[in-house]
PDB file of C-alpha atoms in Angstrom:
ATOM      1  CA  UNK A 588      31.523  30.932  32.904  1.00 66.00           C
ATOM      2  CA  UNK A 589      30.390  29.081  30.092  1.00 71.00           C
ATOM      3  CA  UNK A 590      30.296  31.012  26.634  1.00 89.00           C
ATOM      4  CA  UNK A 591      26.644  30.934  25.561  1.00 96.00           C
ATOM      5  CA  UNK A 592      23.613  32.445  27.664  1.00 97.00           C
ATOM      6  CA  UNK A 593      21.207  29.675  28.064  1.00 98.00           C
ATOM      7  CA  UNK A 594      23.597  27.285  29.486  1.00 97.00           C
ATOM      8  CA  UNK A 595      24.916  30.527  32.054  1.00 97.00           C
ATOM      9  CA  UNK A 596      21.459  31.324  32.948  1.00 98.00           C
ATOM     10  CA  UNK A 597      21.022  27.547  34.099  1.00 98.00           C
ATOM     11  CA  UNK A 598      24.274  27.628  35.978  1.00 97.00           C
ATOM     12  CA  UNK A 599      23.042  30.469  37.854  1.00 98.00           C
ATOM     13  CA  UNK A 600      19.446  29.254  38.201  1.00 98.00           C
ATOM     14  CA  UNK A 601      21.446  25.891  39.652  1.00 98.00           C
ATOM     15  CA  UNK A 602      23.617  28.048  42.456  1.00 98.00           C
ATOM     16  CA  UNK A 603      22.179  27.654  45.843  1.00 97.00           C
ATOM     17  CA  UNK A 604      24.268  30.819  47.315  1.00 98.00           C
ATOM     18  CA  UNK A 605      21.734  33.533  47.218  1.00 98.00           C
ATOM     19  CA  UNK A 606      25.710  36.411  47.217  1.00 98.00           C
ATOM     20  CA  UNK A 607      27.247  33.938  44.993  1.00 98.00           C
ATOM     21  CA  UNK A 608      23.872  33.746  42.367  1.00 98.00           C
ATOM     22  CA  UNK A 609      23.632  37.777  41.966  1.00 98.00           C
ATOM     23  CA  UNK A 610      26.978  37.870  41.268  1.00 98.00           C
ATOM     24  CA  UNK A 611      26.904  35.543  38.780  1.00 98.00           C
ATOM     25  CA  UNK A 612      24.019  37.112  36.913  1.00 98.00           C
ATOM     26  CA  UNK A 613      25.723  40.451  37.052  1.00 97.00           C
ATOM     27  CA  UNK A 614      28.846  38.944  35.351  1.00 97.00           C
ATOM     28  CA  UNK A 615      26.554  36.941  32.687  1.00 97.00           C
ATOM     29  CA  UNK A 616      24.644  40.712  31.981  1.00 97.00           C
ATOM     30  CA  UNK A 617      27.954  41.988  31.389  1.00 96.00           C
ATOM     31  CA  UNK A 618      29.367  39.520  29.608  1.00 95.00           C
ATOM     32  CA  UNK A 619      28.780  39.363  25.438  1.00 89.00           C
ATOM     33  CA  UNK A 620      27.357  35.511  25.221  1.00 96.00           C
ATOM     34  CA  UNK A 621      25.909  34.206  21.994  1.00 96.00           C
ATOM     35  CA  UNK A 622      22.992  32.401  22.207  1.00 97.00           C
ATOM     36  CA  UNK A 623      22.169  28.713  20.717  1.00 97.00           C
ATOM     37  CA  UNK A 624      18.725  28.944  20.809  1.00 97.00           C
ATOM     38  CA  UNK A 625      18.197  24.909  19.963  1.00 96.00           C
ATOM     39  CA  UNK A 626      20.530  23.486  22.541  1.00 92.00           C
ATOM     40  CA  UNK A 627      19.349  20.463  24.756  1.00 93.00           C
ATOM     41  CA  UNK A 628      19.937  21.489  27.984  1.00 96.00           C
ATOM     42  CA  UNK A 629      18.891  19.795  31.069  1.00 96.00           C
ATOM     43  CA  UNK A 630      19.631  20.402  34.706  1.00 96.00           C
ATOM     44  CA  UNK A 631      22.366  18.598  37.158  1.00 94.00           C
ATOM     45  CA  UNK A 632      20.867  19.852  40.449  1.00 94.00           C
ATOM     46  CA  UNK A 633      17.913  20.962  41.973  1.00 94.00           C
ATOM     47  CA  UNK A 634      15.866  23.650  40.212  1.00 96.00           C
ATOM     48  CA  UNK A 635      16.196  26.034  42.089  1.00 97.00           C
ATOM     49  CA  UNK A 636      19.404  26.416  43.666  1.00 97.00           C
ATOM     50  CA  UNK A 637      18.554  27.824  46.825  1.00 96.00           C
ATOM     51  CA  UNK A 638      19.699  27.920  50.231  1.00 97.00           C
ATOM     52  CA  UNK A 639      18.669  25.765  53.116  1.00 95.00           C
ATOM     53  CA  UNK A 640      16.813  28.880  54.830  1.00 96.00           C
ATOM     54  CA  UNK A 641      14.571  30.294  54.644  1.00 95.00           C
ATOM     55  CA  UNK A 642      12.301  27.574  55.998  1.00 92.00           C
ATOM     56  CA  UNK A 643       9.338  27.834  53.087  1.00 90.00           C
ATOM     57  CA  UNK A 644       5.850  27.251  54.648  1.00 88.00           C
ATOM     58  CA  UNK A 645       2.307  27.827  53.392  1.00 83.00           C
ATOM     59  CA  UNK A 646       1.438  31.648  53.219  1.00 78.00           C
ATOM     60  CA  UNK A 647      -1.000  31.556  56.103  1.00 74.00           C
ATOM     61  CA  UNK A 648       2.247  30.758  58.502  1.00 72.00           C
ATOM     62  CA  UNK A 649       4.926  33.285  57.391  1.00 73.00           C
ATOM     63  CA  UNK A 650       3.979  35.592  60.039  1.00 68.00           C
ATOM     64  CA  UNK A 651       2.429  38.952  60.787  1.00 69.00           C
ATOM     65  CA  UNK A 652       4.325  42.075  60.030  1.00 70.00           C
ATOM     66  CA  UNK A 653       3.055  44.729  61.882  1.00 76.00           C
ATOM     67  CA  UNK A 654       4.996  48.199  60.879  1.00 79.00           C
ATOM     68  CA  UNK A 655       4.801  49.069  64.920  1.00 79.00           C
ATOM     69  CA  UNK A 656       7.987  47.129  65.386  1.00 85.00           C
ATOM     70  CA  UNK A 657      11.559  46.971  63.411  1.00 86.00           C
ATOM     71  CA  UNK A 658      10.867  43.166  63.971  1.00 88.00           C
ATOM     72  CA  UNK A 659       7.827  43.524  61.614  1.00 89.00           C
ATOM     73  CA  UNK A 660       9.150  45.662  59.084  1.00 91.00           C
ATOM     74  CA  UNK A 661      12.504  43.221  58.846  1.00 93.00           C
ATOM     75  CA  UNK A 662       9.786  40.671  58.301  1.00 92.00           C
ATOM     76  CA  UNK A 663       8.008  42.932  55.521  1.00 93.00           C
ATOM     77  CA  UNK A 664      11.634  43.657  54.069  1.00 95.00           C
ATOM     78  CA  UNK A 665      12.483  39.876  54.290  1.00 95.00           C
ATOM     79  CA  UNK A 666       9.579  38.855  52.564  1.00 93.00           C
ATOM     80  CA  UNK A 667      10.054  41.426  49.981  1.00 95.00           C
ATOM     81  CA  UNK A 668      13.697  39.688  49.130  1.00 97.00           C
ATOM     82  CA  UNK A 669      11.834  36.126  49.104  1.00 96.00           C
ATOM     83  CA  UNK A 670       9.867  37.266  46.395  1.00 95.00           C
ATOM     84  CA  UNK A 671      12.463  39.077  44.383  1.00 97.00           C
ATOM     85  CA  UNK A 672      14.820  35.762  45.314  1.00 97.00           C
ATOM     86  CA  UNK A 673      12.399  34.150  43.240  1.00 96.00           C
ATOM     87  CA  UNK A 674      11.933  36.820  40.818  1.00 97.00           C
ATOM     88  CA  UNK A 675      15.241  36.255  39.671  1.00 98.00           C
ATOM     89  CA  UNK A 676      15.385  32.061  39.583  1.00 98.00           C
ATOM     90  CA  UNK A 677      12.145  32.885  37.458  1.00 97.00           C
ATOM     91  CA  UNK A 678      14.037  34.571  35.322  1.00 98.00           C
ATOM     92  CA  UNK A 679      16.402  32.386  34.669  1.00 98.00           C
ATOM     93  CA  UNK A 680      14.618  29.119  34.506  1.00 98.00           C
ATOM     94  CA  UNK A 681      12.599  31.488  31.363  1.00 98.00           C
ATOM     95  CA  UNK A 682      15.994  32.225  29.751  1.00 97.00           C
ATOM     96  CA  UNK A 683      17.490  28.366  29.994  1.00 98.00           C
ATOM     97  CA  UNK A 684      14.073  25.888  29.589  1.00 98.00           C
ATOM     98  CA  UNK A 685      12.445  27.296  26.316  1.00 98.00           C
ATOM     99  CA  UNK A 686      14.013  26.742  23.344  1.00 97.00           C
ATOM    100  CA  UNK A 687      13.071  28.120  19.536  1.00 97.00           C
ATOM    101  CA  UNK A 688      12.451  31.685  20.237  1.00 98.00           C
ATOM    102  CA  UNK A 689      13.299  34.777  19.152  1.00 98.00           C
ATOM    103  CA  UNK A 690      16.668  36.967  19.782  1.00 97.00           C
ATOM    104  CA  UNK A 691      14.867  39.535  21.779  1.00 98.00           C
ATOM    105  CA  UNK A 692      13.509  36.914  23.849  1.00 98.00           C
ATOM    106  CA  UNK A 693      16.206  36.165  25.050  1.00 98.00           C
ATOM    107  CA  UNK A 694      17.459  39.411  25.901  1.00 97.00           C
ATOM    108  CA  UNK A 695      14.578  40.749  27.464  1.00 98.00           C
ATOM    109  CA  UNK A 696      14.739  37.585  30.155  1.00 98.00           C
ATOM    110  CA  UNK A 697      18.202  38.325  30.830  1.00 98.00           C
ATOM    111  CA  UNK A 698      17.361  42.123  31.603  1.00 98.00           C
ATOM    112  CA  UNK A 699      14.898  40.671  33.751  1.00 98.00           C
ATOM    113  CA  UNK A 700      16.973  38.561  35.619  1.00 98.00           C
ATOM    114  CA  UNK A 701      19.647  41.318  36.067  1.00 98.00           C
ATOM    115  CA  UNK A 702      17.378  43.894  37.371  1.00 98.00           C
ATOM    116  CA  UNK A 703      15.542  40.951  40.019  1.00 98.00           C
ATOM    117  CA  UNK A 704      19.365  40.345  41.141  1.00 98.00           C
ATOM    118  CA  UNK A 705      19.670  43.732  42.051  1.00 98.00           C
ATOM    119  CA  UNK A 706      16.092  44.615  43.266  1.00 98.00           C
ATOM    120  CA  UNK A 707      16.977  41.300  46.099  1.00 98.00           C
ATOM    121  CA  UNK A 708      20.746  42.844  46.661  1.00 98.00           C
ATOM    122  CA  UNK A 709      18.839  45.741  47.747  1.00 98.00           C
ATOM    123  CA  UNK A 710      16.887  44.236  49.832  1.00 98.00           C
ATOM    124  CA  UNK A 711      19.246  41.909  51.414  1.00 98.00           C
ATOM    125  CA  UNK A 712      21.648  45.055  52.227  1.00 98.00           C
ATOM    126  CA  UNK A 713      18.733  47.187  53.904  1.00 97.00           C
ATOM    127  CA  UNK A 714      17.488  43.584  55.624  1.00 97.00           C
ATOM    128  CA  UNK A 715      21.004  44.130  57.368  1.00 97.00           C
ATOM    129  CA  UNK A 716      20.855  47.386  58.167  1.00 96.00           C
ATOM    130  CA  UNK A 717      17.728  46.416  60.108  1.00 94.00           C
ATOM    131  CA  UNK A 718      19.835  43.360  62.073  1.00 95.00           C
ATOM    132  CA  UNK A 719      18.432  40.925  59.735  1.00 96.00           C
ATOM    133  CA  UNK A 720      20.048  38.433  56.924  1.00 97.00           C
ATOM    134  CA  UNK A 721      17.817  36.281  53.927  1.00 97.00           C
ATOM    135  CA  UNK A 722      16.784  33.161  55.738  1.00 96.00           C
ATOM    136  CA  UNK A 723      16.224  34.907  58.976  1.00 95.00           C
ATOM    137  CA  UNK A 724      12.166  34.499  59.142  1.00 94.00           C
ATOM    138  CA  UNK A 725      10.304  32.099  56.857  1.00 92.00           C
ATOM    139  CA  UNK A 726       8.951  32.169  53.405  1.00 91.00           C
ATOM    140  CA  UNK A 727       6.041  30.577  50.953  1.00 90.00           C
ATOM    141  CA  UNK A 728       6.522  29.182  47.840  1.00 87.00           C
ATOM    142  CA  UNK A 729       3.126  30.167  45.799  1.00 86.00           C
ATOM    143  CA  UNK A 730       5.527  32.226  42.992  1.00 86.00           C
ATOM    144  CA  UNK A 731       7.888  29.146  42.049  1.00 92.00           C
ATOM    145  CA  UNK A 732       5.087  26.494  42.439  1.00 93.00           C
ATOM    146  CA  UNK A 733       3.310  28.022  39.212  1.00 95.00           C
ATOM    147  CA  UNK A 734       6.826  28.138  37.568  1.00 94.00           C
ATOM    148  CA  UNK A 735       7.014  24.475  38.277  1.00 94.00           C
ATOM    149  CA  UNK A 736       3.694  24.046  36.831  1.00 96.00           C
ATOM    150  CA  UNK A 737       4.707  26.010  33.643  1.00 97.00           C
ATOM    151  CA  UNK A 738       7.308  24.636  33.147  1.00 97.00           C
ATOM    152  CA  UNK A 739       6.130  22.468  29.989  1.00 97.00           C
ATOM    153  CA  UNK A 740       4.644  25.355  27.942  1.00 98.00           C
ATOM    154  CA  UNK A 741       6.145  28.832  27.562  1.00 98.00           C
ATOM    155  CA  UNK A 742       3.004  30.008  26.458  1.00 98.00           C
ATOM    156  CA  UNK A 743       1.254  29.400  30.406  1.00 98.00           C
ATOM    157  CA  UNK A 744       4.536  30.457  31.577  1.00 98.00           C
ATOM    158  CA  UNK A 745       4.118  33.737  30.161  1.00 98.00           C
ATOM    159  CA  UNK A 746       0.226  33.979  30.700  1.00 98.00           C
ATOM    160  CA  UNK A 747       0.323  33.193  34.425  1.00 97.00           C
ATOM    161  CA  UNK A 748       3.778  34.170  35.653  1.00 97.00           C
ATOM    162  CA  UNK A 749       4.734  37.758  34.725  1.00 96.00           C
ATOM    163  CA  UNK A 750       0.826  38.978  33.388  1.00 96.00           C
ATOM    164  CA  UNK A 751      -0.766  37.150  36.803  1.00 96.00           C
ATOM    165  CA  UNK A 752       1.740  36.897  39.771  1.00 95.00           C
ATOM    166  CA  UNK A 753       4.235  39.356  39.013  1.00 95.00           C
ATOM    167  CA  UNK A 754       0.880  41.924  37.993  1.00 97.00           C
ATOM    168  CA  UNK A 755      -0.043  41.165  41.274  1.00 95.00           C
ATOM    169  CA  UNK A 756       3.241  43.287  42.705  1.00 95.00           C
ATOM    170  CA  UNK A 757       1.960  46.476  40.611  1.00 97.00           C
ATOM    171  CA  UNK A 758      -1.164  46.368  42.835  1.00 97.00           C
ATOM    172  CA  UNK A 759       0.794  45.740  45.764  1.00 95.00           C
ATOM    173  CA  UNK A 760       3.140  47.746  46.187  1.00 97.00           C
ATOM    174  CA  UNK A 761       2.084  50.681  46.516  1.00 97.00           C
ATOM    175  CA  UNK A 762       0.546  50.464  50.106  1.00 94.00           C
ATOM    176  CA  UNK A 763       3.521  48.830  50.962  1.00 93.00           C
ATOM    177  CA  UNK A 764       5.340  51.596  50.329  1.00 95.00           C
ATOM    178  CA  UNK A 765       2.581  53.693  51.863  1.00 95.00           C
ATOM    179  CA  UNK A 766       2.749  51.736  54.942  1.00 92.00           C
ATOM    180  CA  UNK A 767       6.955  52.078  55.008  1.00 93.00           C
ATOM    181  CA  UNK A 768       6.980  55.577  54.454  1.00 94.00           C
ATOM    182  CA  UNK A 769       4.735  56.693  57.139  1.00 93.00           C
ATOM    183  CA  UNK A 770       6.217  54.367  59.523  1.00 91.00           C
ATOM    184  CA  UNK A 771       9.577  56.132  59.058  1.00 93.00           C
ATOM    185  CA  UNK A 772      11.766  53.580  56.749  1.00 94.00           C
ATOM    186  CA  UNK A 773      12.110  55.640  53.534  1.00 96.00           C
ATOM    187  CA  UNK A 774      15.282  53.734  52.554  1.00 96.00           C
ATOM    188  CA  UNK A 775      12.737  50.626  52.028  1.00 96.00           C
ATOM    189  CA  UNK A 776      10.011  52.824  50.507  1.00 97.00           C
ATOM    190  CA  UNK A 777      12.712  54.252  47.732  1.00 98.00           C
ATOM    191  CA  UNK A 778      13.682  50.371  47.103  1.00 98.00           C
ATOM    192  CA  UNK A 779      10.362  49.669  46.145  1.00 98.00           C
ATOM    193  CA  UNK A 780       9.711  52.864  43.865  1.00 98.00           C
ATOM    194  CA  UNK A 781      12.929  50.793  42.053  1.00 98.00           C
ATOM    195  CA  UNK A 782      10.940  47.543  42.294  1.00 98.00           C
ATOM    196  CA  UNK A 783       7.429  49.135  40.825  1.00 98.00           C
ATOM    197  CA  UNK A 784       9.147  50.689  37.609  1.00 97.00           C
ATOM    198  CA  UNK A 785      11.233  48.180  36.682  1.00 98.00           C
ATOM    199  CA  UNK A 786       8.367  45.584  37.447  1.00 98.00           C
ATOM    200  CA  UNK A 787       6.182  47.610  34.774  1.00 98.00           C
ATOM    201  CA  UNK A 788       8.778  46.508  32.567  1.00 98.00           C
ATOM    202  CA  UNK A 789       8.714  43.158  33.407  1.00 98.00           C
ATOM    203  CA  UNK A 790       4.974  42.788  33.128  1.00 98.00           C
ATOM    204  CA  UNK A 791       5.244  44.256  29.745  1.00 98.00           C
ATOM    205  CA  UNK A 792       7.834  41.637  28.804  1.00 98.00           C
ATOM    206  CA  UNK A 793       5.479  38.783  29.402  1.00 98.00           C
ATOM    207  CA  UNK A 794       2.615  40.676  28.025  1.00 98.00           C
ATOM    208  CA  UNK A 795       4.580  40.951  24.741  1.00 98.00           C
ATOM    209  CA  UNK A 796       5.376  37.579  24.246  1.00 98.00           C
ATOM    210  CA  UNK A 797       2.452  36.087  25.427  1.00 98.00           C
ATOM    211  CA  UNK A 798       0.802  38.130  22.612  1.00 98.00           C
ATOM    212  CA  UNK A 799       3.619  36.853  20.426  1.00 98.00           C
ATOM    213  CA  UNK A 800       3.195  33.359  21.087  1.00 98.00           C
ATOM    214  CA  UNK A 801      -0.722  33.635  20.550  1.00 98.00           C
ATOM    215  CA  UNK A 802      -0.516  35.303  17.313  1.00 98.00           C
ATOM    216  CA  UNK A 803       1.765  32.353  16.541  1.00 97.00           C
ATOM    217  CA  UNK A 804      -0.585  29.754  17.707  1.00 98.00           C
ATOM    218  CA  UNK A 805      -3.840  31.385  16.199  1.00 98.00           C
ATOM    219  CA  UNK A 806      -4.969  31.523  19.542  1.00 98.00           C
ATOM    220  CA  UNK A 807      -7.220  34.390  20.895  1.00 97.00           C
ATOM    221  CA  UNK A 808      -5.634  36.204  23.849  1.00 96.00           C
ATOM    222  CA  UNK A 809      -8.470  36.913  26.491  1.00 97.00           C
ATOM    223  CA  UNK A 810      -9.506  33.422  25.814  1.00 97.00           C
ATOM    224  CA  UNK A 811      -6.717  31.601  26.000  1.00 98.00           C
ATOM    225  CA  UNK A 812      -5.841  33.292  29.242  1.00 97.00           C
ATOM    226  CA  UNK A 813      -9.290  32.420  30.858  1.00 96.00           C
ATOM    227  CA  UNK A 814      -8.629  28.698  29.837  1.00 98.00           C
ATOM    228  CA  UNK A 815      -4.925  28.227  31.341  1.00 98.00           C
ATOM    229  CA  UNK A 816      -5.871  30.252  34.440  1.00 97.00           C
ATOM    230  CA  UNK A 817      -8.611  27.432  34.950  1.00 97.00           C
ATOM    231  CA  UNK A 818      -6.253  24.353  33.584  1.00 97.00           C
ATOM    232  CA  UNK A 819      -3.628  25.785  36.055  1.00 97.00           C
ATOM    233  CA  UNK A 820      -5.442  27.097  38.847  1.00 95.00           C
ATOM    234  CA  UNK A 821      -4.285  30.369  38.572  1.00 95.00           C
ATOM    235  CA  UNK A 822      -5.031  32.423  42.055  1.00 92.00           C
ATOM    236  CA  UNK A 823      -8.565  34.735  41.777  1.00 90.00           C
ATOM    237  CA  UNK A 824      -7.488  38.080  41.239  1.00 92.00           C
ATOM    238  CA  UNK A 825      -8.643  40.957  43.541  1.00 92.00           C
ATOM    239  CA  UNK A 826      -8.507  44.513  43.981  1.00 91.00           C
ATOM    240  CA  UNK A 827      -7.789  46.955  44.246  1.00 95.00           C
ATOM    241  CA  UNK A 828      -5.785  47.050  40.804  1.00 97.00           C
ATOM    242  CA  UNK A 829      -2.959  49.861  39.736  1.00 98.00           C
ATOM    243  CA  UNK A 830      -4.466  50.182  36.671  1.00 97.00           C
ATOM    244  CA  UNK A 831      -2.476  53.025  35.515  1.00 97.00           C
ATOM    245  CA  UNK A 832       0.376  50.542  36.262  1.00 98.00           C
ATOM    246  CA  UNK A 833      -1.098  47.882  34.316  1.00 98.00           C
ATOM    247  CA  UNK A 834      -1.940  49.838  31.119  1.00 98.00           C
ATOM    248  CA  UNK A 835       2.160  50.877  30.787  1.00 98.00           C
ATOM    249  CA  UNK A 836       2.880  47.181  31.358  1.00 98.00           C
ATOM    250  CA  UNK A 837       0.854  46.327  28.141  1.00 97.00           C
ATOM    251  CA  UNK A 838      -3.049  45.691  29.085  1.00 98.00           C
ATOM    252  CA  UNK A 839      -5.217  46.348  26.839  1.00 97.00           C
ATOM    253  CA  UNK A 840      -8.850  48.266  28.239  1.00 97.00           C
ATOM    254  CA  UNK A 841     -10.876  45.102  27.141  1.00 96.00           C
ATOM    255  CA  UNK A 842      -8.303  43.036  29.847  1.00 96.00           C
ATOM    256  CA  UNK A 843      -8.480  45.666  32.236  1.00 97.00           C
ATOM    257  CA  UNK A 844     -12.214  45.408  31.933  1.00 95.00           C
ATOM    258  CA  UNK A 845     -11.955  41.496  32.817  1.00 94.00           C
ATOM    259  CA  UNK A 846     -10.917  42.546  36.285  1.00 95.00           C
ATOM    260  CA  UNK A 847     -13.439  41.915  38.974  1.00 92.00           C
ATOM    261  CA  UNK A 848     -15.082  44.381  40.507  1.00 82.00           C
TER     262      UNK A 848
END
């Protein structure tokens, strides 16, 4: 393992092997790395490693997942791993590509990526219990495709990643759950009271330093965010919202306000 966090956190973005990857970012969490925060790195692979399944199609094609079935709710559970799959390459690629910030920053993307390891570990083990494996039923891409499309400024990384598509998963959740619980899989509804706290945090995390990097720009915040969700064709929001969820993870009542109806 190399010595110095940004350059781990590519290695494991880089890993295709989804057993291999969250073992790797456990060891990186646990290991004491300095961090060069002006190093030139660039890539030697594919970004992301990933493996060859699941098959990634457009949203409208992943399938139904009706909680009649254990069929459906493996599909539920397997898309729930797709997403924190992703999660965690998010992570990384926000640890490794931006250089010139802050300590914490740093630090707060590696907890990030450490907790999204273990929230798809989770998964993945109660995916088996249910006859299942990652790669088993298809997945969409929509979460990495606006990490692609961030990838050039941190600032609409952390405006439209964690404080729009990962915000989304506060609102979401909860029925999931809701629907797991009453049909009979609490094992998968206690994962996902896991997956809502520690997503709070998460949330808050990009709320932060998108806040930090606007004070830094002289940039105002509700504006800026209504411009780069037009320049990057953020996904319409829509209800209903957790707001209690959403004001722990940092949202002020003005932004709250800016929700539709």
């Amino acid at each position: 393992m190399p010595q110095e966090l940004r350059t781990t956190a590519l290695a494991c973005l880089l890993e295709p092997d989804p057993a291999t990857k969250v073992a790797m970012v456990a060891a990186m969490a646990e290991a004491q790395l300095s961090i060069d925060a002006q190093a030139p790195l660039a890539p030697t692979g594919p970004v992301p490693g990933r493996p060859e399944r699941p098959e990634l199609v457009p949203p409208r094609l992943v399938g139904r997942r009706s909680m009649i079935t254990p069929e459906g709710r493996a599909m539920l559970v397997h898309a729930l791993a797709h997403i924190e799959f992703n999660a965690m390459n998010l992570a990384l690629d926000a640890l490794w590509r931006f250089p010139d910030l802050p300590f914490d920053y740093y630090t707060d993307w590696l907890r990030v990526a450490k907790e999204e390891a273990t929230h798809f570990a989770m998964l993945q083990a109660h995916l088996q219990v249910l006859g299942h494996t990652y790669g088993d039923f298809p997945g969409h891409d929509s979460l990495w495709e606006m990490v692609d499309k961030t990838r050039g400024d941190v600032l609409a990384r952390m405006a439209l990643v964690p404080r729009t598509l990962e915000a989304r998963g506060l609102d979401a959740i909860p029925p999931l759950r809701a629907k797991l619980a009453q049909a009979g899989d609490m094992a998968a509804a206690a994962i996902l009271d896991i997956i809502l706290r520690d997503e709070v945090g998460h949330v808050e995390i990009g709320n932060r330093w998108y806040g930090y990097l606007c004070d830094q720009r002289g940039l105002e915040l509700r504006a800026t965010y209504a411009e780069l969700a037009l320049r990057y064709e953020a996904p319409t929001l829509r209800g209903p919202f957790n707001l209690e969820a959403r004001r722990r993870a940092g949202f002020s009542e003005l932004e709250l306000s800016d929700l539709p109806a």
